[in-house]
Short mmCIF file of C-alpha atoms (C1' of nucleotides) in Angstrom, two decimals:
data_model
loop_
_atom_site.label_atom_id
_atom_site.label_comp_id
_atom_site.label_asym_id
_atom_site.label_seq_id
_atom_site.Cartn_x
_atom_site.Cartn_y
_atom_site.Cartn_z
CA MET A 11 1.41 -109.43 -18.18
CA PRO A 12 2.65 -107.67 -16.24
CA ILE A 13 4.21 -104.57 -16.48
CA LYS A 14 7.46 -104.76 -14.99
CA GLN A 15 7.59 -102.75 -12.17
CA ILE A 16 10.77 -100.09 -10.87
CA PRO A 17 12.00 -100.19 -7.97
CA ASP A 18 11.33 -96.96 -5.69
CA ILE A 19 15.32 -96.64 -4.69
CA VAL A 20 15.02 -96.71 -8.85
CA VAL A 21 13.08 -93.83 -9.20
CA GLY A 22 14.93 -92.23 -6.58
CA ARG A 23 18.26 -91.90 -7.77
CA LEU A 24 17.76 -91.01 -11.39
CA PRO A 25 17.24 -86.80 -10.24
CA VAL A 26 20.76 -87.55 -8.82
CA TYR A 27 21.64 -88.56 -12.29
CA LEU A 28 19.92 -86.60 -13.76
CA ARG A 29 21.55 -83.60 -11.95
CA ALA A 30 24.76 -84.46 -12.82
CA LEU A 31 24.06 -84.74 -16.54
CA SER A 32 22.85 -82.00 -16.24
CA TYR A 33 26.08 -80.10 -14.89
CA LEU A 34 28.35 -82.33 -17.55
CA ALA A 35 26.20 -80.72 -20.04
CA ALA A 36 26.85 -76.82 -18.68
CA GLU A 37 30.33 -77.69 -18.93
CA GLY A 38 30.56 -78.81 -22.04
CA ILE A 39 30.55 -83.17 -21.90
CA GLN A 40 28.96 -84.25 -24.33
CA THR A 41 29.61 -88.71 -24.35
CA THR A 42 30.04 -89.77 -20.13
CA SER A 43 30.13 -92.89 -18.75
CA SER A 44 28.91 -95.32 -15.88
CA HIS A 45 32.41 -95.02 -14.81
CA GLU A 46 32.22 -91.13 -14.79
CA LEU A 47 28.84 -91.05 -13.68
CA GLY A 48 29.73 -92.84 -10.66
CA LYS A 49 32.49 -92.14 -9.50
CA ARG A 50 31.50 -88.66 -9.17
CA LEU A 51 28.61 -89.67 -7.53
CA GLY A 52 29.60 -92.04 -5.07
CA ILE A 53 27.59 -94.87 -7.10
CA SER A 54 29.45 -98.07 -8.53
CA ALA A 55 29.07 -98.41 -12.61
CA ALA A 56 27.36 -101.35 -11.95
CA GLN A 57 24.00 -99.96 -10.23
CA ILE A 58 23.82 -97.13 -12.30
CA ARG A 59 23.88 -98.92 -15.85
CA LYS A 60 21.43 -101.35 -13.97
CA ASP A 61 19.40 -99.08 -12.93
CA LEU A 62 18.86 -96.96 -17.18
CA SER A 63 18.62 -100.54 -18.15
CA GLN A 64 15.50 -100.49 -16.40
CA PHE A 65 14.03 -97.95 -18.84
CA GLY A 66 15.95 -98.81 -22.00
CA GLU A 67 18.90 -98.79 -23.44
CA PHE A 68 20.59 -95.77 -23.87
CA GLY A 69 24.22 -95.89 -24.13
CA LYS A 70 26.51 -97.17 -27.33
CA GLN A 71 28.92 -99.93 -26.97
CA GLY A 72 33.05 -98.82 -26.68
CA THR A 73 31.54 -94.98 -25.65
CA GLY A 74 28.77 -94.51 -23.43
CA TYR A 75 26.46 -92.10 -23.05
CA ASN A 76 25.33 -89.22 -24.69
CA VAL A 77 25.00 -86.39 -21.91
CA GLY A 78 21.82 -84.71 -23.53
CA TYR A 79 20.25 -87.44 -25.10
CA LEU A 80 20.33 -88.73 -21.99
CA ARG A 81 19.62 -86.16 -19.66
CA GLU A 82 16.36 -85.60 -21.89
CA GLN A 83 15.62 -89.70 -21.83
CA ILE A 84 15.69 -89.18 -17.85
CA ARG A 85 14.09 -86.05 -17.94
CA ARG A 86 11.18 -87.43 -20.08
CA ILE A 87 11.15 -90.52 -17.79
CA LEU A 88 10.44 -88.32 -15.22
CA LYS A 89 7.89 -86.27 -16.05
CA VAL A 90 10.06 -83.43 -16.05
CA GLU A 91 10.01 -82.78 -19.47
CA ARG A 92 6.66 -80.58 -18.75
CA GLU A 93 6.62 -77.98 -16.26
CA TRP A 94 4.71 -78.56 -12.90
CA HIS A 95 2.96 -75.58 -11.46
CA VAL A 96 3.32 -76.47 -7.96
CA ILE A 97 1.33 -74.22 -4.35
CA LEU A 98 3.55 -73.66 -1.55
CA VAL A 99 1.75 -73.82 1.99
CA GLY A 100 3.23 -71.25 4.38
CA VAL A 101 4.54 -68.06 4.00
CA GLY A 102 7.04 -68.01 6.70
CA ASP A 103 10.74 -67.89 6.93
CA LEU A 104 11.70 -70.99 5.28
CA GLY A 105 8.84 -70.31 2.28
CA ARG A 106 9.81 -67.02 1.57
CA ALA A 107 13.19 -68.75 1.41
CA LEU A 108 10.89 -71.19 -1.81
CA ALA A 109 9.38 -68.35 -2.81
CA HIS A 110 12.72 -66.85 -3.92
CA TYR A 111 14.33 -70.08 -5.03
CA GLY A 112 15.74 -70.08 -8.85
CA GLY A 113 16.25 -72.89 -8.66
CA PHE A 114 12.50 -74.48 -9.50
CA VAL A 115 11.73 -73.92 -13.00
CA ASP A 116 14.31 -74.83 -15.34
CA ARG A 117 13.80 -78.44 -13.54
CA GLY A 118 10.58 -78.41 -13.89
CA PHE A 119 8.17 -76.62 -11.27
CA ARG A 120 6.68 -73.23 -11.22
CA ILE A 121 5.56 -72.48 -7.60
CA VAL A 122 2.11 -70.75 -9.28
CA ALA A 123 0.31 -70.00 -5.72
CA LEU A 124 1.33 -68.79 -2.33
CA PHE A 125 -1.27 -69.54 0.89
CA ASP A 126 -0.54 -68.34 4.33
CA SER A 127 -3.45 -69.19 7.55
CA ASP A 128 -2.31 -65.54 8.43
CA PRO A 129 -4.57 -62.41 8.20
CA ALA A 130 -1.77 -60.14 8.09
CA LYS A 131 0.17 -61.88 5.25
CA ILE A 132 -2.37 -62.62 2.96
CA GLY A 133 -2.15 -59.94 0.42
CA GLN A 134 1.51 -59.57 0.67
CA ARG A 135 2.83 -59.80 -2.69
CA ILE A 136 6.39 -62.57 -3.65
CA GLY A 137 7.79 -61.72 -6.33
CA ASP A 138 4.14 -61.40 -8.83
CA LEU A 139 2.91 -63.88 -6.04
CA GLU A 140 -0.06 -62.81 -3.54
CA ILE A 141 -0.19 -64.88 -0.70
CA MET A 142 -3.43 -66.23 -0.69
CA SER A 143 -6.50 -67.32 2.31
CA MET A 144 -6.50 -71.01 3.41
CA ASP A 145 -9.74 -70.70 2.20
CA ARG A 146 -8.81 -70.08 -1.70
CA LEU A 147 -6.77 -73.99 -1.27
CA ALA A 148 -8.76 -75.90 -2.64
CA GLU A 149 -10.85 -73.63 -5.62
CA VAL A 150 -7.03 -73.01 -7.26
CA VAL A 151 -6.14 -76.51 -6.94
CA ARG A 152 -9.20 -77.75 -8.97
CA GLU A 153 -9.17 -74.49 -11.10
CA ARG A 154 -5.83 -74.99 -12.29
CA GLY A 155 -5.60 -78.72 -12.23
CA ILE A 156 -3.17 -78.56 -9.49
CA GLN A 157 -0.58 -81.64 -8.31
CA VAL A 158 1.33 -80.54 -6.28
CA ALA A 159 2.19 -78.62 -3.46
CA MET A 160 5.13 -77.69 -0.82
CA VAL A 161 4.42 -77.37 2.84
CA ALA A 162 6.01 -75.53 5.01
CA VAL A 163 3.50 -74.89 7.92
CA PRO A 164 4.47 -75.43 11.72
CA ALA A 165 4.61 -79.40 12.76
CA ALA A 166 1.21 -79.02 14.64
CA HIS A 167 -0.47 -77.25 10.96
CA ALA A 168 1.21 -79.41 8.44
CA GLN A 169 -1.62 -82.99 8.76
CA LYS A 170 -4.42 -81.12 8.67
CA VAL A 171 -2.95 -78.93 5.69
CA ALA A 172 -1.94 -82.21 3.59
CA GLU A 173 -5.29 -83.54 4.10
CA ASP A 174 -6.34 -80.12 2.91
CA CYS A 175 -4.64 -80.47 0.09
CA MET A 176 -4.97 -83.84 -0.68
CA ALA A 177 -8.93 -83.14 0.15
CA ALA A 178 -8.11 -80.35 -2.88
CA GLY A 179 -6.69 -83.26 -5.80
CA ILE A 180 -2.60 -82.88 -4.58
CA LYS A 181 -1.18 -86.13 -5.28
CA ALA A 182 2.39 -84.90 -4.39
CA ILE A 183 3.64 -82.39 -1.19
CA LEU A 184 6.65 -81.93 -1.09
CA ASN A 185 6.65 -81.54 3.14
CA TYR A 186 9.30 -79.49 5.05
CA ALA A 187 7.54 -79.22 8.67
CA PRO A 188 9.22 -82.13 10.42
CA ILE A 189 6.55 -84.19 11.08
CA THR A 190 5.64 -87.92 9.78
CA LEU A 191 2.06 -86.59 7.50
CA GLN A 192 -0.22 -89.97 6.91
CA VAL A 193 -1.95 -89.68 3.74
CA PRO A 194 -3.71 -92.37 1.63
CA GLU A 195 -2.87 -94.51 -1.01
CA GLY A 196 -2.74 -93.26 -4.41
CA ALA A 197 -1.20 -89.93 -2.68
CA PHE A 198 3.00 -89.61 -2.01
CA VAL A 199 5.12 -87.12 0.00
CA GLN A 200 8.56 -86.54 0.81
CA HIS A 201 9.75 -85.13 4.23
CA ILE A 202 12.82 -82.60 4.14
CA ASP A 203 13.68 -82.28 7.79
CA PRO A 204 16.64 -81.55 8.19
CA VAL A 205 17.46 -82.52 11.83
CA THR A 206 16.93 -86.16 10.81
CA HIS A 207 19.74 -86.18 8.40
CA LEU A 208 21.43 -84.45 11.26
CA GLN A 209 21.46 -86.99 13.78
CA ARG A 210 21.89 -89.90 11.59
CA MET A 211 25.58 -88.09 11.15
CA THR A 212 26.88 -87.87 14.43
CA TYR A 213 25.77 -90.95 14.90
CA TYR A 214 29.30 -91.56 13.80
CA LEU A 215 31.19 -88.93 14.99
CA MET B 27 35.81 -110.25 18.31
CA PRO B 28 34.14 -107.80 15.47
CA ILE B 29 31.59 -105.37 17.21
CA LYS B 30 28.45 -105.97 15.30
CA GLN B 31 28.28 -103.53 11.97
CA ILE B 32 24.90 -101.58 12.40
CA PRO B 33 23.52 -100.97 9.08
CA ASP B 34 23.36 -97.63 7.65
CA ILE B 35 19.47 -97.29 6.69
CA VAL B 36 18.79 -98.78 10.22
CA VAL B 37 20.85 -95.84 12.13
CA GLY B 38 18.85 -93.49 9.11
CA ARG B 39 15.05 -94.49 10.99
CA LEU B 40 15.93 -93.91 14.65
CA PRO B 41 15.63 -90.21 13.41
CA VAL B 42 12.26 -90.38 12.24
CA TYR B 43 11.42 -92.38 15.15
CA LEU B 44 12.88 -90.68 17.72
CA ARG B 45 10.94 -87.44 16.10
CA ALA B 46 7.73 -89.10 16.14
CA LEU B 47 8.30 -90.78 20.58
CA SER B 48 9.06 -87.00 21.33
CA TYR B 49 5.36 -85.79 20.21
CA LEU B 50 4.03 -88.83 21.73
CA ALA B 51 5.78 -87.66 24.55
CA ALA B 52 4.72 -84.02 24.29
CA GLU B 53 0.70 -84.95 23.97
CA GLY B 54 1.20 -87.16 27.04
CA ILE B 55 1.32 -90.08 26.14
CA GLN B 56 3.60 -92.73 28.00
CA THR B 57 3.98 -96.18 27.05
CA THR B 58 3.75 -97.12 22.73
CA SER B 59 3.81 -100.19 20.73
CA SER B 60 6.06 -100.64 17.61
CA HIS B 61 2.23 -101.39 16.24
CA GLU B 62 0.93 -98.07 16.91
CA LEU B 63 4.62 -95.87 16.06
CA GLY B 64 4.85 -98.59 12.74
CA LYS B 65 1.73 -97.21 12.59
CA ARG B 66 2.35 -94.00 12.81
CA LEU B 67 5.31 -93.36 10.23
CA GLY B 68 4.34 -96.08 7.60
CA ILE B 69 6.38 -98.37 8.92
CA SER B 70 6.00 -102.46 9.55
CA ALA B 71 5.91 -103.07 13.43
CA ALA B 72 8.43 -106.11 13.00
CA GLN B 73 10.67 -103.61 11.47
CA ILE B 74 10.66 -100.91 14.79
CA ARG B 75 11.72 -104.19 16.50
CA LYS B 76 14.33 -105.52 14.64
CA ASP B 77 15.79 -101.75 13.60
CA LEU B 78 15.35 -101.62 17.87
CA SER B 79 17.02 -104.78 18.90
CA GLN B 80 19.83 -103.91 16.94
CA PHE B 81 21.21 -101.76 19.36
CA GLY B 82 20.01 -103.25 22.89
CA GLU B 83 16.80 -104.46 24.67
CA PHE B 84 14.40 -101.23 25.08
CA GLY B 85 10.61 -103.08 25.96
CA LYS B 86 8.11 -104.90 28.18
CA GLN B 87 6.40 -108.29 26.52
CA GLY B 88 2.80 -107.53 26.55
CA THR B 89 3.52 -103.49 27.53
CA GLY B 90 4.98 -102.48 24.86
CA TYR B 91 8.03 -99.68 24.64
CA ASN B 92 8.05 -96.71 28.00
CA VAL B 93 7.90 -93.72 25.40
CA GLY B 94 10.12 -91.35 27.43
CA TYR B 95 12.78 -94.16 28.23
CA LEU B 96 13.52 -94.75 24.08
CA ARG B 97 13.25 -91.53 23.49
CA GLU B 98 16.14 -91.11 25.68
CA GLN B 99 18.32 -94.57 24.66
CA ILE B 100 17.37 -93.29 21.10
CA ARG B 101 18.69 -89.74 21.52
CA ARG B 102 21.68 -91.92 23.15
CA ILE B 103 22.56 -93.94 20.57
CA LEU B 104 22.22 -91.12 17.95
CA LYS B 105 24.45 -88.73 20.81
CA VAL B 106 21.80 -85.71 20.54
CA GLU B 107 21.67 -85.76 23.87
CA ARG B 108 24.46 -83.42 23.72
CA GLU B 109 24.16 -80.17 22.29
CA TRP B 110 26.33 -80.61 18.40
CA HIS B 111 27.97 -77.01 17.89
CA VAL B 112 26.96 -76.18 13.92
CA ILE B 113 28.66 -73.84 11.44
CA LEU B 114 26.07 -72.22 8.42
CA VAL B 115 27.86 -71.64 5.18
CA GLY B 116 26.24 -69.62 2.75
CA VAL B 117 23.55 -66.89 4.54
CA GLY B 118 21.11 -66.25 1.47
CA ASP B 119 17.69 -66.30 1.33
CA LEU B 120 17.99 -69.97 2.71
CA GLY B 121 20.61 -69.47 5.10
CA ARG B 122 18.56 -66.77 6.71
CA ALA B 123 15.95 -68.86 7.24
CA LEU B 124 17.86 -71.63 8.99
CA ALA B 125 19.59 -69.22 10.94
CA HIS B 126 16.10 -68.09 11.89
CA TYR B 127 15.06 -71.82 12.66
CA GLY B 128 13.84 -72.09 16.08
CA GLY B 129 14.15 -76.46 15.33
CA PHE B 130 17.88 -77.19 15.82
CA VAL B 131 18.48 -76.20 19.63
CA ASP B 132 15.85 -78.94 20.94
CA ARG B 133 16.85 -81.65 18.55
CA GLY B 134 21.25 -81.32 20.03
CA PHE B 135 22.51 -78.73 17.39
CA ARG B 136 22.32 -75.19 17.71
CA ILE B 137 24.32 -72.76 14.75
CA VAL B 138 26.92 -71.08 17.01
CA ALA B 139 28.76 -68.97 13.54
CA LEU B 140 27.86 -67.84 10.22
CA PHE B 141 29.80 -67.35 7.02
CA ASP B 142 29.49 -65.85 4.16
CA SER B 143 31.86 -63.99 0.77
CA ASP B 144 30.24 -61.69 0.13
CA PRO B 145 31.61 -58.70 1.52
CA ALA B 146 28.45 -57.00 1.73
CA LYS B 147 26.66 -59.39 4.22
CA ILE B 148 29.80 -59.50 6.87
CA GLY B 149 29.25 -58.29 10.18
CA GLN B 150 25.47 -58.32 9.94
CA ARG B 151 23.99 -59.72 12.54
CA ILE B 152 21.14 -62.55 12.23
CA GLY B 153 20.18 -62.79 15.88
CA ASP B 154 22.95 -62.59 18.49
CA LEU B 155 25.16 -64.47 15.01
CA GLU B 156 27.20 -61.84 13.37
CA ILE B 157 28.68 -62.64 9.93
CA MET B 158 31.88 -63.80 9.42
CA SER B 159 34.30 -63.31 5.94
CA MET B 160 35.03 -67.22 5.21
CA ASP B 161 38.70 -66.25 5.27
CA ARG B 162 37.61 -66.93 9.63
CA LEU B 163 36.16 -69.78 9.09
CA ALA B 164 39.34 -72.78 9.43
CA GLU B 165 40.28 -70.20 12.69
CA VAL B 166 37.02 -70.86 13.94
CA VAL B 167 36.62 -74.30 13.56
CA ARG B 168 39.78 -75.04 14.64
CA GLU B 169 39.66 -73.15 18.27
CA ARG B 170 35.93 -74.41 19.01
CA GLY B 171 35.52 -78.31 17.67
CA ILE B 172 33.40 -77.48 15.77
CA GLN B 173 32.23 -80.92 14.00
CA VAL B 174 28.97 -80.32 12.10
CA ALA B 175 28.17 -77.83 9.46
CA MET B 176 25.26 -76.88 6.77
CA VAL B 177 26.27 -75.37 3.54
CA ALA B 178 23.53 -73.31 2.03
CA VAL B 179 25.48 -71.62 -1.01
CA PRO B 180 25.19 -71.38 -4.57
CA ALA B 181 25.68 -74.85 -6.23
CA ALA B 182 29.25 -73.59 -8.20
CA HIS B 183 30.75 -72.76 -4.66
CA ALA B 184 29.61 -75.60 -2.92
CA GLN B 185 33.35 -78.09 -3.49
CA LYS B 186 34.86 -75.69 -2.42
CA VAL B 187 33.01 -75.07 0.44
CA ALA B 188 33.48 -78.07 1.57
CA GLU B 189 37.05 -78.69 1.32
CA ASP B 190 37.85 -75.97 3.27
CA CYS B 191 35.11 -77.01 5.86
CA MET B 192 36.63 -80.35 5.91
CA ALA B 193 40.06 -78.91 6.00
CA ALA B 194 39.20 -76.79 8.91
CA GLY B 195 38.44 -79.78 10.61
CA ILE B 196 34.44 -80.94 9.90
CA LYS B 197 33.31 -83.51 9.58
CA ALA B 198 29.63 -83.87 9.07
CA ILE B 199 28.42 -81.22 6.20
CA LEU B 200 24.54 -81.43 5.64
CA ASN B 201 24.21 -79.79 1.84
CA TYR B 202 21.82 -77.21 0.12
CA ALA B 203 23.14 -76.88 -2.68
CA PRO B 204 21.85 -78.64 -5.94
CA ILE B 205 24.94 -80.80 -6.50
CA THR B 206 26.74 -84.16 -5.16
CA LEU B 207 29.73 -83.23 -2.95
CA GLN B 208 32.94 -85.84 -3.21
CA VAL B 209 34.21 -86.14 0.06
CA PRO B 210 37.29 -88.02 1.46
CA GLU B 211 36.80 -91.28 3.68
CA GLY B 212 35.94 -90.96 7.63
CA ALA B 213 33.07 -87.23 6.50
CA PHE B 214 30.05 -87.37 6.12
CA VAL B 215 27.40 -85.31 3.68
CA GLN B 216 23.82 -85.09 3.69
CA HIS B 217 22.00 -84.10 0.99
CA ILE B 218 19.16 -82.01 0.86
CA ASP B 219 17.66 -80.52 -2.59
CA PRO B 220 13.63 -79.42 -2.74
CA VAL B 221 13.70 -80.93 -6.72
CA THR B 222 15.30 -84.27 -6.49
CA HIS B 223 12.08 -85.11 -3.66
CA LEU B 224 9.82 -83.55 -6.54
CA GLN B 225 10.89 -85.38 -9.10
CA ARG B 226 10.48 -88.40 -7.12
CA MET B 227 7.07 -87.69 -7.11
CA THR B 228 6.08 -87.10 -10.65
CA TYR B 229 7.27 -90.05 -11.82
CA TYR B 230 4.71 -91.39 -10.54
CA LEU B 231 1.85 -89.04 -11.36
"C1'" DT C 27 42.01 -104.79 -34.74
"C1'" DA C 28 42.86 -103.10 -30.08
"C1'" DG C 29 40.54 -100.53 -26.59
"C1'" DA C 30 36.71 -99.85 -24.22
"C1'" DT C 31 32.14 -99.73 -22.29
"C1'" DT C 32 27.45 -101.00 -22.84
"C1'" DG C 33 23.03 -104.26 -21.49
"C1'" DT C 34 22.40 -108.58 -18.66
"C1'" DT C 35 22.58 -112.95 -16.39
"C1'" DA C 36 23.92 -114.96 -12.45
"C1'" DA C 37 25.44 -115.13 -8.08
"C1'" DT C 38 26.01 -112.25 -3.20
"C1'" DC C 39 25.14 -109.56 -0.43
"C1'" DG C 40 21.74 -107.27 2.97
"C1'" DA C 41 17.52 -105.70 4.71
"C1'" DT C 42 12.57 -107.19 5.45
"C1'" DT C 43 8.73 -109.86 6.64
"C1'" DA C 44 6.94 -113.80 9.01
"C1'" DA C 45 5.97 -116.17 13.02
"C1'" DC C 46 6.80 -117.32 17.30
"C1'" DA C 47 8.43 -118.78 22.07
"C1'" DA C 48 8.68 -116.16 25.58
"C1'" DT C 49 6.85 -113.24 29.38
"C1'" DC C 50 4.79 -109.59 30.82
"C1'" DT D 14 -5.28 -116.32 33.94
"C1'" DA D 15 -5.40 -114.59 29.17
"C1'" DG D 16 -4.72 -111.51 26.50
"C1'" DA D 17 -1.09 -108.49 24.23
"C1'" DT D 18 3.65 -107.44 22.73
"C1'" DT D 19 8.75 -107.99 22.45
"C1'" DG D 20 12.79 -110.18 21.42
"C1'" DT D 21 15.03 -113.46 17.98
"C1'" DT D 22 14.84 -116.34 13.94
"C1'" DA D 23 14.11 -118.64 10.09
"C1'" DA D 24 12.29 -117.68 5.19
"C1'" DT D 25 11.58 -114.94 1.71
"C1'" DC D 26 11.98 -110.88 -1.16
"C1'" DG D 27 14.28 -107.11 -2.89
"C1'" DA D 28 19.31 -105.06 -5.12
"C1'" DT D 29 24.19 -104.77 -4.96
"C1'" DT D 30 27.86 -106.37 -7.21
"C1'" DA D 31 30.60 -109.48 -10.95
"C1'" DA D 32 31.45 -110.88 -15.57
"C1'" DC D 33 31.14 -111.45 -19.54
"C1'" DA D 34 29.19 -111.41 -24.30
"C1'" DA D 35 27.98 -108.75 -27.29
"C1'" DT D 36 29.62 -104.30 -30.15
"C1'" DC D 37 30.85 -99.82 -30.85
#
DNA sequence: TAGATTGTTAATCGATTAACAATC
DNA sequence: TAGATTGTTAATCGATTAACAATC
């Protein structure tokens, strides 16, 4: 019997649903509906119901969804009810901002090691983490079984860094360098390039 | 006669094509093909040809595409052959990193004004820009005819800031706050939330 | 009960791919 | 010419929407 394949585009919307549910919970709202969620997110109610139905039945006819329960279910589906340890490679301006950002931990991610290739930075501390040499990346990743990396190095170095990460056992890379990384089957990359987002909007202006 | 409507998903890929073409140009490569581009980007050659064909005929049978020419054409389509003036609202760690980032200008965007609501920051300089009070946002946007904003304020303030921006005449917002902004018809928002990207990958781990 | 909302089905809509004539 | 690659068409594939029975 074939395992039902969930479309990636559906997986991609779950974090957005989860984020909205967290805000609803923070507002003290206990029950919501596909219509309410959809209105907040600019997504049709039908699509939200369809998406959720891929994973189970989480609502109640006539009532809608319990915010806390649905939130927990999506956290479980996305595997963020646990805490993922993440390395950060590249501690320039952006890397520093990411290292200081307080919004990772309560959504399932903790930066546990920093790496940079600049000898002048090695040994510096950010919070309670020390910036380490790239030489130590593989060792740290292997010993601690880390699967997720954030890469904030210059574009010219990003592909090499990604390959080093993969070789060490990293399976998922969040890439801030403005270049498309090539990774082998079974590895995952997400790209964050503000300029591509800006350019997508100027087309319409 | 109806104007041919370009799918937004196609528009969204153009900046990625453009970025790849810029790297090819920097490498001194003068000619490329849909296959070569596709291989670099993990996109099928057919899709690239189909996407480009929405806007015109840019290639030559048997030869492929002239890198410089195609690059110019996409820059024109995306309207980034000009320089867009952008305001940055929110000068925390991330805002500072964005203000320092050197990668905007040569891709069509220049940050021309900084705003923050923290009185302690107002008057501080970053490069040759002075951080201004939110009170001055509308005035600056109107006087200079600015249409694009980057928002890097805490989530709790982002919707209000977005509304202030829209009221002042901003038409496109790049939002770094981890919340879905609601904007009126005719305005555009792109969201950058690293955690949603991470969560999209952990599903598969 | 009456009203509301889910989960699901079928229909619609849209995007991607395969294939190939045209032609450089 | 022979080989390569485009632009485009048609076929396929996939995603979204509309509608509604089920039911809280």
